[in-house]
CSV table of C-alpha atoms in Angstrom, one decimal:
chain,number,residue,atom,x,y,z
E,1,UNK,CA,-27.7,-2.7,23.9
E,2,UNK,CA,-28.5,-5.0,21.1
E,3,UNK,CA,-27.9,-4.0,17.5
E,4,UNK,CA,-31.0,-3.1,15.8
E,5,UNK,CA,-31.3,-4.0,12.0
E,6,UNK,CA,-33.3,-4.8,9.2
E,7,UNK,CA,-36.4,-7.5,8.6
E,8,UNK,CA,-35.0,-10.5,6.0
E,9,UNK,CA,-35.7,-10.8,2.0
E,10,UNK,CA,-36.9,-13.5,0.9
E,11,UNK,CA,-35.0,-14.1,-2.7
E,12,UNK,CA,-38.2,-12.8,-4.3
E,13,UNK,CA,-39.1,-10.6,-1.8
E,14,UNK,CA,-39.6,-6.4,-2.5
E,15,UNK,CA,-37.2,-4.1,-0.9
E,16,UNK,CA,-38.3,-3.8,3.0
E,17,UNK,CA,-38.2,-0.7,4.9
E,18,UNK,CA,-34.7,-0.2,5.8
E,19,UNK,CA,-35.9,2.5,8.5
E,20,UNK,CA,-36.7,-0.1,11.2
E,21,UNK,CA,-36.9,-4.0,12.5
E,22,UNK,CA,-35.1,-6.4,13.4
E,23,UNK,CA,-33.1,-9.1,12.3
E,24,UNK,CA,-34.8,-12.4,13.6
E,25,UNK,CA,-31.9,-15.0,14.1
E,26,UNK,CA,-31.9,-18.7,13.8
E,27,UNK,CA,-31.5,-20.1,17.6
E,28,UNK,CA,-28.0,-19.8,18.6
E,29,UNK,CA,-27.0,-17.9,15.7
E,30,UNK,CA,-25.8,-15.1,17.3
E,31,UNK,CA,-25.0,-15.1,21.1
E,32,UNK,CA,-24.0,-11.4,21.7
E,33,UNK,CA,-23.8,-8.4,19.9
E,34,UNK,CA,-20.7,-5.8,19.9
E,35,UNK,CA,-21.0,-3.4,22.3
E,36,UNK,CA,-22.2,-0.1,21.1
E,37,UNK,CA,-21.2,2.8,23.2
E,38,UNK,CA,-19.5,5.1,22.0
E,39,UNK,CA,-16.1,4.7,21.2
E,40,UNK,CA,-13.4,6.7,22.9
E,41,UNK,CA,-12.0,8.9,20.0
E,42,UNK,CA,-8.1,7.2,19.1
E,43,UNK,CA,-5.3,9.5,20.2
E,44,UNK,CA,-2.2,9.7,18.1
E,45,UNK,CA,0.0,8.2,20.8
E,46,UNK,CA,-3.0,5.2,20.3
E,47,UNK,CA,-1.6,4.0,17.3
E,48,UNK,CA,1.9,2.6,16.7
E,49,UNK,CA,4.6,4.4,16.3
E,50,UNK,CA,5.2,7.0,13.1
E,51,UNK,CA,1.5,6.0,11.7
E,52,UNK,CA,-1.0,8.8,11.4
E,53,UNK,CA,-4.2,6.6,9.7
E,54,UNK,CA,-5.5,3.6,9.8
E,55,UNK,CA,-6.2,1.3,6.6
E,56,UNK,CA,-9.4,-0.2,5.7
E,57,UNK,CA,-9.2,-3.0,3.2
E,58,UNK,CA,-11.8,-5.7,2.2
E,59,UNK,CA,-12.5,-9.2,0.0
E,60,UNK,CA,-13.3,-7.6,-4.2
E,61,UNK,CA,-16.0,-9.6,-4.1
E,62,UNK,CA,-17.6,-6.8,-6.0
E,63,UNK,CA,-14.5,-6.5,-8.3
E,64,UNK,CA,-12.1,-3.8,-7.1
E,65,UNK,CA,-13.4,-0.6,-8.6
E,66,UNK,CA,-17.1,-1.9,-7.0
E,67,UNK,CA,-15.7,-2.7,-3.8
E,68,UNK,CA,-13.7,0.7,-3.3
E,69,UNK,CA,-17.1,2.7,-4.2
E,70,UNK,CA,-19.2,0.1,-1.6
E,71,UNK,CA,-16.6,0.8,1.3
E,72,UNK,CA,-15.2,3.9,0.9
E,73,UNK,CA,-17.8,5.5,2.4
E,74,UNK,CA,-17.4,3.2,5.1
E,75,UNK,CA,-13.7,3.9,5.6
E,76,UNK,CA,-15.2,7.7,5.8
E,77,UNK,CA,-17.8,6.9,8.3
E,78,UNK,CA,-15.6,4.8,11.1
E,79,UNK,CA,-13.0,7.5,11.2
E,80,UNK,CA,-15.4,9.6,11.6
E,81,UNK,CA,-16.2,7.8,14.7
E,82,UNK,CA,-12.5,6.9,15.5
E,83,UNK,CA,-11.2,10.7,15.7
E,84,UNK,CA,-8.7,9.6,13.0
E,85,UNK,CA,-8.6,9.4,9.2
E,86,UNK,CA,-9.5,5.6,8.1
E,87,UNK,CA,-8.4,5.2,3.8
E,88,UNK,CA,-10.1,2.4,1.9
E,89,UNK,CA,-7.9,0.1,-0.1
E,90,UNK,CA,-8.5,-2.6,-1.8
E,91,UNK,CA,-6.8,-5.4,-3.7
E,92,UNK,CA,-7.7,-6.5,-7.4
E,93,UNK,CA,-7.7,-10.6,-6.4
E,94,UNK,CA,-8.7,-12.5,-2.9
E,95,UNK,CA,-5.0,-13.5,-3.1
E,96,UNK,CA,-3.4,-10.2,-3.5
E,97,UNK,CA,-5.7,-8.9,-0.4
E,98,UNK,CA,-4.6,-12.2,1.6
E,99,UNK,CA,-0.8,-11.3,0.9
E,100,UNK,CA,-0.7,-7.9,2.0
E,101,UNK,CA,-2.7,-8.5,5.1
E,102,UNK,CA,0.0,-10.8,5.3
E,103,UNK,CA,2.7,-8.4,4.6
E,104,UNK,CA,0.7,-5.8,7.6
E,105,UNK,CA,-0.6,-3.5,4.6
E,106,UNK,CA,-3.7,-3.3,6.4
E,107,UNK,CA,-5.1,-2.6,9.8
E,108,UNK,CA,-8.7,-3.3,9.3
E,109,UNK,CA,-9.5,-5.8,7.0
E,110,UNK,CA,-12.7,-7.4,6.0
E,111,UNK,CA,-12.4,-10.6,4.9
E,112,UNK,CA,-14.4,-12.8,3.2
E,113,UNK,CA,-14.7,-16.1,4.8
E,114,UNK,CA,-12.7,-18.6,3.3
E,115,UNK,CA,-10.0,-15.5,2.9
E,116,UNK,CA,-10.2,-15.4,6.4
E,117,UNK,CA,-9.3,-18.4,6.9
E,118,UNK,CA,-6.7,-18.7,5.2
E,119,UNK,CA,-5.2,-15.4,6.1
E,120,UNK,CA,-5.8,-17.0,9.7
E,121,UNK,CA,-2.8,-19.6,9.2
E,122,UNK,CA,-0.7,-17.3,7.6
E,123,UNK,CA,-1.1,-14.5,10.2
E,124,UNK,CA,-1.8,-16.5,13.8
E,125,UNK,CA,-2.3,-12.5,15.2
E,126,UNK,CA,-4.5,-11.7,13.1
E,127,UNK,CA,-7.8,-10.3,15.7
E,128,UNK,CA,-10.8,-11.5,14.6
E,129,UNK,CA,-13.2,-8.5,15.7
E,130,UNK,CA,-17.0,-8.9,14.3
E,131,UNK,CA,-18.7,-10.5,11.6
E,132,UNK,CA,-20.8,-9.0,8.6
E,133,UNK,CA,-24.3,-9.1,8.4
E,134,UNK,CA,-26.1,-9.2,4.9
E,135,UNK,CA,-30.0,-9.8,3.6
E,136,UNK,CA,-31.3,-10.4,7.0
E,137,UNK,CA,-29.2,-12.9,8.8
E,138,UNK,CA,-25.4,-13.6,10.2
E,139,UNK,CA,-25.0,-16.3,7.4
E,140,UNK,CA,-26.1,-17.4,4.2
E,141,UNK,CA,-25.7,-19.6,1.2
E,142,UNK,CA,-23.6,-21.0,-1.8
E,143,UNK,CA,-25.8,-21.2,-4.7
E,144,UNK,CA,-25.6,-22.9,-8.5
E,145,UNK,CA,-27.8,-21.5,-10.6
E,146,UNK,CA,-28.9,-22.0,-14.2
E,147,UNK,CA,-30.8,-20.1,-16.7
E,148,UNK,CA,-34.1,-20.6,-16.0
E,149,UNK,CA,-34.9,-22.4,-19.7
E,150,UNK,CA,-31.7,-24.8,-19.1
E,151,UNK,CA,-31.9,-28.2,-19.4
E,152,UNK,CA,-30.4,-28.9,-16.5
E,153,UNK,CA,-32.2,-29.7,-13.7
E,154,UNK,CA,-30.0,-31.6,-11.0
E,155,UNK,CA,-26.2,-32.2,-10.6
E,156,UNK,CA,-26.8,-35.8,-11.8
E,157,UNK,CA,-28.0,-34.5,-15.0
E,158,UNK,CA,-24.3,-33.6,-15.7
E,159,UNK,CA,-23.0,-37.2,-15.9
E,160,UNK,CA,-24.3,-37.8,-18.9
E,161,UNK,CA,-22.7,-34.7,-20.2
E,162,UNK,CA,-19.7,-35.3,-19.2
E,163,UNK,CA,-19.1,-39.4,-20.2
E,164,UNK,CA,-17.7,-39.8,-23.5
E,165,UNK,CA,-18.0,-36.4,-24.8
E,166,UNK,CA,-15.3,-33.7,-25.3
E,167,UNK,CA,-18.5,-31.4,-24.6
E,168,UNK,CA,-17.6,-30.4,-20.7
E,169,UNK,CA,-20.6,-28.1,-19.0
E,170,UNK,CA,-19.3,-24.8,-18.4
E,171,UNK,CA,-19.4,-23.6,-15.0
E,172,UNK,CA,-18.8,-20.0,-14.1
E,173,UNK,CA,-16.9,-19.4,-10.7
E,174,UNK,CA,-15.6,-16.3,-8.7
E,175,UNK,CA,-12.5,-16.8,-7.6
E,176,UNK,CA,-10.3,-19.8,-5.7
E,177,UNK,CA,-9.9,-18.5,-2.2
E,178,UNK,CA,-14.2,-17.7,-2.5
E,179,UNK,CA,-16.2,-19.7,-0.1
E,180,UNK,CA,-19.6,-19.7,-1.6
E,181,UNK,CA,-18.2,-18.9,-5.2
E,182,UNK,CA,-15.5,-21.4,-5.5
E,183,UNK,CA,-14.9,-23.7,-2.3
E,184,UNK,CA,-18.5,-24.8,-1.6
E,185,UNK,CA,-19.8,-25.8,-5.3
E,186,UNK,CA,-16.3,-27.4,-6.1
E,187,UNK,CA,-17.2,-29.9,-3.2
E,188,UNK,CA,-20.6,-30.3,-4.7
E,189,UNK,CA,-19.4,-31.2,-7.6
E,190,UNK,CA,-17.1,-33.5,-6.1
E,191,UNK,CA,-20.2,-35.0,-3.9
E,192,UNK,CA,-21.8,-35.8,-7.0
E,193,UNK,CA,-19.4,-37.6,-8.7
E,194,UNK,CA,-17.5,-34.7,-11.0
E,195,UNK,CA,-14.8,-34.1,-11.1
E,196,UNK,CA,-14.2,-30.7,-11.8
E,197,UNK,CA,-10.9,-30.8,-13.5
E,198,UNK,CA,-11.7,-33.4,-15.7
E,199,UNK,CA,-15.5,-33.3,-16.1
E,200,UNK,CA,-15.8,-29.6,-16.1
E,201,UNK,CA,-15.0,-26.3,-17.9
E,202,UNK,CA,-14.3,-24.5,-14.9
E,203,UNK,CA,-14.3,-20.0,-15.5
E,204,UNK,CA,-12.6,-18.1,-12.4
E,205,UNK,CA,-14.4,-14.5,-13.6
E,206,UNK,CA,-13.2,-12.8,-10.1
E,207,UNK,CA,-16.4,-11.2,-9.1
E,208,UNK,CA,-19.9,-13.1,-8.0
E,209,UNK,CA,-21.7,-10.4,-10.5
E,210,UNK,CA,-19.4,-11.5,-13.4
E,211,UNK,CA,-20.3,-15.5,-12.9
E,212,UNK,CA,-24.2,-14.4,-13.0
E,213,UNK,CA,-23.5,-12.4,-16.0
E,214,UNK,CA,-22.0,-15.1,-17.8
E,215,UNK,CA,-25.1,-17.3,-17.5
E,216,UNK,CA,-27.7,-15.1,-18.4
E,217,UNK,CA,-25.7,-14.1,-21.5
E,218,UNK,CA,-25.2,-18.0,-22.3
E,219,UNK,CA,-21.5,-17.9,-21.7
E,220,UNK,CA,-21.7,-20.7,-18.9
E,221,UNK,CA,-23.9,-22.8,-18.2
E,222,UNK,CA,-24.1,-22.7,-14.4
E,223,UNK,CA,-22.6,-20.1,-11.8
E,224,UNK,CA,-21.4,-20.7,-8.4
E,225,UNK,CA,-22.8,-17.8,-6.4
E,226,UNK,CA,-23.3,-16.4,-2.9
E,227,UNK,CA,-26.9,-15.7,-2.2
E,228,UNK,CA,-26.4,-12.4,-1.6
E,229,UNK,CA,-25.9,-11.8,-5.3
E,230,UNK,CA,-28.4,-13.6,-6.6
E,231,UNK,CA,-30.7,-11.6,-4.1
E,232,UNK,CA,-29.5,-8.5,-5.9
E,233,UNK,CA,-30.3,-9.7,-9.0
E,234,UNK,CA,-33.2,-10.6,-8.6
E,235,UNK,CA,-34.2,-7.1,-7.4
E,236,UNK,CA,-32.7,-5.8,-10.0
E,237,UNK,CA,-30.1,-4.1,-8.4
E,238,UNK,CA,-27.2,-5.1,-10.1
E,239,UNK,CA,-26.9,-6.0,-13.8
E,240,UNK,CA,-30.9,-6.2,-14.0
E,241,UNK,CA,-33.3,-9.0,-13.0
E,242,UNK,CA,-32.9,-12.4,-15.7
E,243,UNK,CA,-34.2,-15.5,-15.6
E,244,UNK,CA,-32.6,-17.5,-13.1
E,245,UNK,CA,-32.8,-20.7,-11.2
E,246,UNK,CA,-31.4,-22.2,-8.3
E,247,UNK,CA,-29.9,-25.5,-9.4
E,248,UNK,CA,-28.5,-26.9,-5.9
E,249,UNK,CA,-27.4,-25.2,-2.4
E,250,UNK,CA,-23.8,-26.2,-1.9
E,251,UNK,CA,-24.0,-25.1,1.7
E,252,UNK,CA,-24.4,-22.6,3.8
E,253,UNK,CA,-21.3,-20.3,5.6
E,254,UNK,CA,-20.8,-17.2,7.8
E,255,UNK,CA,-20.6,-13.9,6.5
E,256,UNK,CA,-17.3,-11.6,6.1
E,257,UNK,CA,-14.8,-11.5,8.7
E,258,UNK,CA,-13.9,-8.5,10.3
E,259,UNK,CA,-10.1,-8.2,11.4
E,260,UNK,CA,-7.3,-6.5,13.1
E,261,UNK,CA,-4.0,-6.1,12.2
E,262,UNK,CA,-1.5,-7.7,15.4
E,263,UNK,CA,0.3,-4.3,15.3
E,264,UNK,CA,-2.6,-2.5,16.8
E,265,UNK,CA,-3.3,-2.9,20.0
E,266,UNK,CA,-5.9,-5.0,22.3
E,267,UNK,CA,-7.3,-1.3,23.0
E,268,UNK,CA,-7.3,-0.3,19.8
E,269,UNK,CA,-9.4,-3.2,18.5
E,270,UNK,CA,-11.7,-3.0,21.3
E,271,UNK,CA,-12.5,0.7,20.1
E,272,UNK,CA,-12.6,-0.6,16.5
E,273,UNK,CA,-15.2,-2.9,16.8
E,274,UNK,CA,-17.6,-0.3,18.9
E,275,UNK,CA,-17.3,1.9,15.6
E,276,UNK,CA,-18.6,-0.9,13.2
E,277,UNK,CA,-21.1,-1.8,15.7
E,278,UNK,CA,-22.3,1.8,15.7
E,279,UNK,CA,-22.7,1.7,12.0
E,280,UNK,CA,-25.8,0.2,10.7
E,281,UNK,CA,-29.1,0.6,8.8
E,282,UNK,CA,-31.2,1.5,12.2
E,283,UNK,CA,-29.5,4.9,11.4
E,284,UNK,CA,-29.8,7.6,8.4
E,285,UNK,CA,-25.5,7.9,8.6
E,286,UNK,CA,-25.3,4.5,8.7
E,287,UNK,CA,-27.6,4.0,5.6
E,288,UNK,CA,-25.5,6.4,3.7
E,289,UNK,CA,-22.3,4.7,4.3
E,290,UNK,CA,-23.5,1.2,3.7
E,291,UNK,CA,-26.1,2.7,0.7
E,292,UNK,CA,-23.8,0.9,-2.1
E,293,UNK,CA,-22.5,-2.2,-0.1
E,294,UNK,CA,-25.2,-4.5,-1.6
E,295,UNK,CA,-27.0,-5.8,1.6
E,296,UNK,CA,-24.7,-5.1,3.9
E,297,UNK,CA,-26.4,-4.1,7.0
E,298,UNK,CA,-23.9,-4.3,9.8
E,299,UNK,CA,-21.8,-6.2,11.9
E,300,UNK,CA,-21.8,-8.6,15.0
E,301,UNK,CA,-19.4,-10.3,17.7
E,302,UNK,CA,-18.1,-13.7,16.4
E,303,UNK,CA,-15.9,-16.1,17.4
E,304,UNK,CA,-13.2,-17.9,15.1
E,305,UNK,CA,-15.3,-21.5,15.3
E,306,UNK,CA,-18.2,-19.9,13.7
E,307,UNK,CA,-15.4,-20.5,10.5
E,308,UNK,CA,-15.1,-24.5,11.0
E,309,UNK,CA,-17.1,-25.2,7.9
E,310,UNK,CA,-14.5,-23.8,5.8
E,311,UNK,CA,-12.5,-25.8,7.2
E,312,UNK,CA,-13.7,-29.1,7.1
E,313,UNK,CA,-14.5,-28.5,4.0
E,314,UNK,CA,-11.0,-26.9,2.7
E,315,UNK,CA,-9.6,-30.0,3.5
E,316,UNK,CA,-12.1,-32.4,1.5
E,317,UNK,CA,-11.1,-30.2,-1.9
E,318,UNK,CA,-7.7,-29.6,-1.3
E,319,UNK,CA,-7.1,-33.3,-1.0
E,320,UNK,CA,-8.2,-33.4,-4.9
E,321,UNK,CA,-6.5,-29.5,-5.4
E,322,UNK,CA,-4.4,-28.3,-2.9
E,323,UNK,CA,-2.0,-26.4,-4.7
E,324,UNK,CA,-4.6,-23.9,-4.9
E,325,UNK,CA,-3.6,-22.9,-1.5
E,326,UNK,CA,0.2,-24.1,-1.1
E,327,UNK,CA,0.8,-20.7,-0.4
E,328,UNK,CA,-1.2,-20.1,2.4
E,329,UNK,CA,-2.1,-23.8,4.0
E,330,UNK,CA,0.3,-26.9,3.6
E,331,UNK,CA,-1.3,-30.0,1.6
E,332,UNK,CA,-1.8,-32.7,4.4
E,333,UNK,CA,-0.7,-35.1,1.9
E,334,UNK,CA,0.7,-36.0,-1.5
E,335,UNK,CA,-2.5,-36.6,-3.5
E,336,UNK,CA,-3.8,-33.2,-5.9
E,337,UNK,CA,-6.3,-33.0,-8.4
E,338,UNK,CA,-3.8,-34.1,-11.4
E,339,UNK,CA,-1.5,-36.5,-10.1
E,340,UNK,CA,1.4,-33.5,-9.8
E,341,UNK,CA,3.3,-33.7,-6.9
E,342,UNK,CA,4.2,-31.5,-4.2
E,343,UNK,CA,5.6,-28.1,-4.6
E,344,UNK,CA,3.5,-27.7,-8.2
């Protein structure tokens, strides 16, 4: 049965019904969707021993008190489907959610995508189940954006900024282990000729909401977004609509990942990822629970490759910053951003 969900925004597009329609995909973008039967309801002797609930965790891309209100109802709605209690829980940084998925804090965790993969080489069990769908499609894009009065109108117009001036543009990001709000722009930069260490004032601000904020209050000069957000923005359903422009697409990437834990079982998973695909907009329940998960409309079958891009390009930015992710990927050689050597 294929999952039925809503028709695409346009970035300036009005809200579209979310009673009906269909996503249409780009060819090959999707090859299957998750099975959708009913899910057997999970028996106690189901999950491992001496645990009574399972724990639903995802990325704080929405900042940690916005994520726990966008997926808490969630957590509600897929044990509701499960026959057992499912608690949301969330972690204040990507880092801190990639080290207790690490740790087996988590059963069900929804990653974002470069967390997933790096969560991936730190936890080779870790069951990738389904992949998020958002705004229409199974992927979207990495976005810098400017005020819409800046004087910046390309990357290239940044060089002269940056050459023989102490004046460095400041560039608003999310957060280091963010795809679309940290990996992807810091490899346009690079593309261009910046250097973002040197050339740049480069702002973690730890949500996607935060980074557009600080450009339309003329704290940064350009934000490194996911186009999700600056689909909500421009609707007006978060912060409130501003004047905005799309400066450059740094690329385009698969949404979230969805995960299980290795301590659950083959089984167990299987019956997990019939709930999520039951949840979606086609449905008044599943309206409710996704209601305050900006865009997020449901979930699809995915396979790990669909996650290449990150990557590739991982390894073109941590050859210029690696220690970034020491923790979760070894450097594949001795050169970093600064000249410091391994281990730093």
């Amino acid at each position: 049965m294929p999952l039925a969900l809503l028709a695409p925004l346009a970035l300036t597009a009005c809200r579209a019904d979310i009673s009906s329609g269909q996503f249409p995909l780009a060819p090959n973008e999707i090859e299957t969707a998750l099975p959708t039967e009913p899910p057997p309801k999970l028996r106690s002797d189901d999950l491992p021993a001496g645990k009574t609930e399972l724990i639903l965790a995802a990325t704080p891309y929405l900042g940690d008190v916005g994520t726990i209100e966008a997926f808490e109802p969630v957590a509600a709605a897929i044990g509701k489907l499960l026959g057992v209690p499912v608690r949301f829980r969330t972690a204040k940084t990507y880092a801190e959610l990639i080290d207790r998925t690490a740790k087996g804090e988590y059963d069900i965790i929804q990653l974002s995508p470069l967390s997933y993969v790096l969560a991936r080489a730190r936890v080779p069990g870790l069951r990738l189940v389904a992949s998020s769908l958002s705004f229409g499609t199974a992927s979207y894009s990495s976005f810098l954006v400017v005020r819409g009065d800046s004087e910046i109108h390309s990357l290239e117009d940044l060089l002269p900024k940056v050459r023989g001036t102490r004046s460095r543009p400041r560039v608003a990001l999310v957060d280091e282990r963010s795809g679309s709000g940290f990996l992807l722009p810091y490899a346009a930069f690079l593309d261009h000729g910046l250097d973002p260490e040197r050339d740049l004032d480069v702002r973690l601000l730890g949500s996607h909401e935060d980074a557009v904020e600080a450009v339309k209050r003329g704290e940064a000069d350009i934000a490194g977004v996911s186009s999700g957000t600056l689909n909500s923005v421009r609707r007006g359903e978060v912060i409130g609509p501003g004047n905005l422009r799309i400066l450059f697409k740094a690329g385009r990437l698969p949404y979230d990942a969805l995960c299980v834990a290795p301590g659950l079982s083959e089984d167990v998973a299987r019956r997990v990822a019939s709930a999520f695909a039951r949840l979606d907009t086609r449905e008044a329940s599943g309206r409710e629970a996704l209601r305050l998960a900006r865009g997020l409309t449901g979930w699809i079958a995915t396979d790990d490759e669909r996650y290449d891009v990150l990557r590739t390009t991982l390894e073109r930015v941590r050859a210029r910053k690696w220690s970034l992710w020491a923790d979760e990927v070894a450097p594949s050689g001795d050169a970093t951003a600064t000249g410091a050597k391994n281990g730093r």
